[in-house]
């Protein structure tokens, strides 16, 4: 049985113009549920208001009236007249917190609607927290993104260490940026820094840290895992540009800083290009003890430098050394290699190799450091008709040598051979200089050697004017010109002077002295030889004098080398022991023979077998004797008493 209860003062809601009915009065069922407009309150409610024509009207308060409520209960509801909204106490009676009840009209003021919001002000409206707590976004109750209270944003991580950090532990890409508009020139990713750090820093555990591909890519597999790789169908794989520093910079502590591989003919592994005057296409620099530029090759050239502009006057290769090392250094480590470590070649009229010194150094230097090597330090070959070596001293005041050879061993300082021409040819226009000069402290200064060919000179001096063909002079106590034979078992002549022109009336040999010595001195120094010191002869049937004294007298002063005093040498017998001497008359003495007996004994010498009997010769005198056996028998006829 329902009890009808009048709830006076609970709801002052008179219904004007409507007749009261049984269901308009509030009722309370045995469970304490109150119903207004219904006799059966809903079992789940404490108060059930039911009407098809009216609504419930809650208290309407201004903000001042609301604030005057003493200890408002938590959840207390009213309509706020000042803000025209429903509010409820979200706080406590002692610290009320009046919050609006959101609807479509005010949701933009106090929350974000699922279907969007209007009238927002970015200066005051935001999604986030008002305290120092992280903000978390979730899907399927799983955290997807977190904004730390300090401002770092993390996806896939709860502790982002950067302003934006994406962490991926599942399979797949951690991030992807795509521009799908083929006509767009915008960047898919742009990274900019105004500081000194990296705009992009990519790190990989075992794969590539950064990979870029244009089009379908090249399809090439390098066989290595690069930190950065660019793959392009028809353009550069990686390109770098800079206004003040390096366009591309690579560094490595154990391998190459930059490595390029060329896989087709005519293309470079690394290409450097310069479009301005004074710039560099490729610049290699080493700050330590390494190499600025290093090129290697299996079967081709390790490096090639080329200027394709025919009008260019620049250098194909230029090396500047500001330190104490070499400008260019080339080494062949293969002991079987027989080609050049450095080769210069020109197809024009220039130089294959050109060395220039602007200081006090050498323009070129060649050295063999192996003491057992038998190779030439410099080998010059020409297949043309020009000179093998041309040396020019263009400084008129230069008194140095055109060619200076230092031989520390026993071999020749200069050795020249020729198949048909002159092996050595020296020319000078100065009267005080020599076309060829040799200096030696102990041995020969200039040696000419003939290995064959009769009538061919080992050393030939030629004069086409009124000078000398060969001139030898000595400034000390040596010999100006010396000719030797018999060296190494030879049987030739030490010297020969010949006039081959039958019409030439000049002398074949002239000897002159301005000093006090002999103009000519001939000595046979072989004590065991019976050969003549001097032999003068004319050809058979000539009829001329073999010896003519044009001025002065003939004086003999000989030292006979034989102790017996009985041997006639070149029609001369020099007696060195005082006393008697018998002149031999046996062979090879024949009728008509002459002999000069020279007394060098220091006392009277007596010849016992003369037609005059015992014939005395005073000391220092010479007497000529004639042998005619049919007249004198075994005696000699004195010609000069």
PDB file of C-alpha atoms in Angstrom, residues 210-220 228-239:
ATOM      1  CA  UNK A 210      70.995   6.708 -43.070  1.00  0.00           C
ATOM      2  CA  UNK A 211      69.724   5.452 -46.435  1.00  0.00           C
ATOM      3  CA  UNK A 212      68.460   7.607 -49.254  1.00  0.00           C
ATOM      4  CA  UNK A 213      67.037   6.353 -52.539  1.00  0.00           C
ATOM      5  CA  UNK A 214      65.917   8.257 -55.611  1.00  0.00           C
ATOM      6  CA  UNK A 215      63.681   6.532 -58.101  1.00  0.00           C
ATOM      7  CA  UNK A 216      64.187   2.811 -58.441  1.00  0.00           C
ATOM      8  CA  UNK A 217      67.789   3.113 -57.283  1.00  0.00           C
ATOM      9  CA  UNK A 218      70.892   1.718 -58.953  1.00  0.00           C
ATOM     10  CA  UNK A 219      70.473  -1.871 -57.849  1.00  0.00           C
ATOM     11  CA  UNK A 220      74.162  -2.033 -56.915  1.00  0.00           C
ATOM     12  CA  UNK A 228      75.206   6.553 -44.877  1.00  0.00           C
ATOM     13  CA  UNK A 229      74.169   5.407 -48.333  1.00  0.00           C
ATOM     14  CA  UNK A 230      72.582   7.254 -51.193  1.00  0.00           C
ATOM     15  CA  UNK A 231      71.129   5.211 -54.053  1.00  0.00           C
ATOM     16  CA  UNK A 232      70.143   6.947 -57.272  1.00  0.00           C
ATOM     17  CA  UNK A 233      68.866   5.766 -60.635  1.00  0.00           C
ATOM     18  CA  UNK A 234      70.543   8.404 -62.806  1.00  0.00           C
ATOM     19  CA  UNK A 235      72.167  10.989 -60.549  1.00  0.00           C
ATOM     20  CA  UNK A 236      74.612  11.256 -57.673  1.00  0.00           C
ATOM     21  CA  UNK A 237      74.115   8.860 -54.811  1.00  0.00           C
ATOM     22  CA  UNK A 238      75.453  11.373 -52.290  1.00  0.00           C
ATOM     23  CA  UNK A 239      76.163  15.061 -52.883  1.00  0.00           C
TER      24      UNK A 239
END
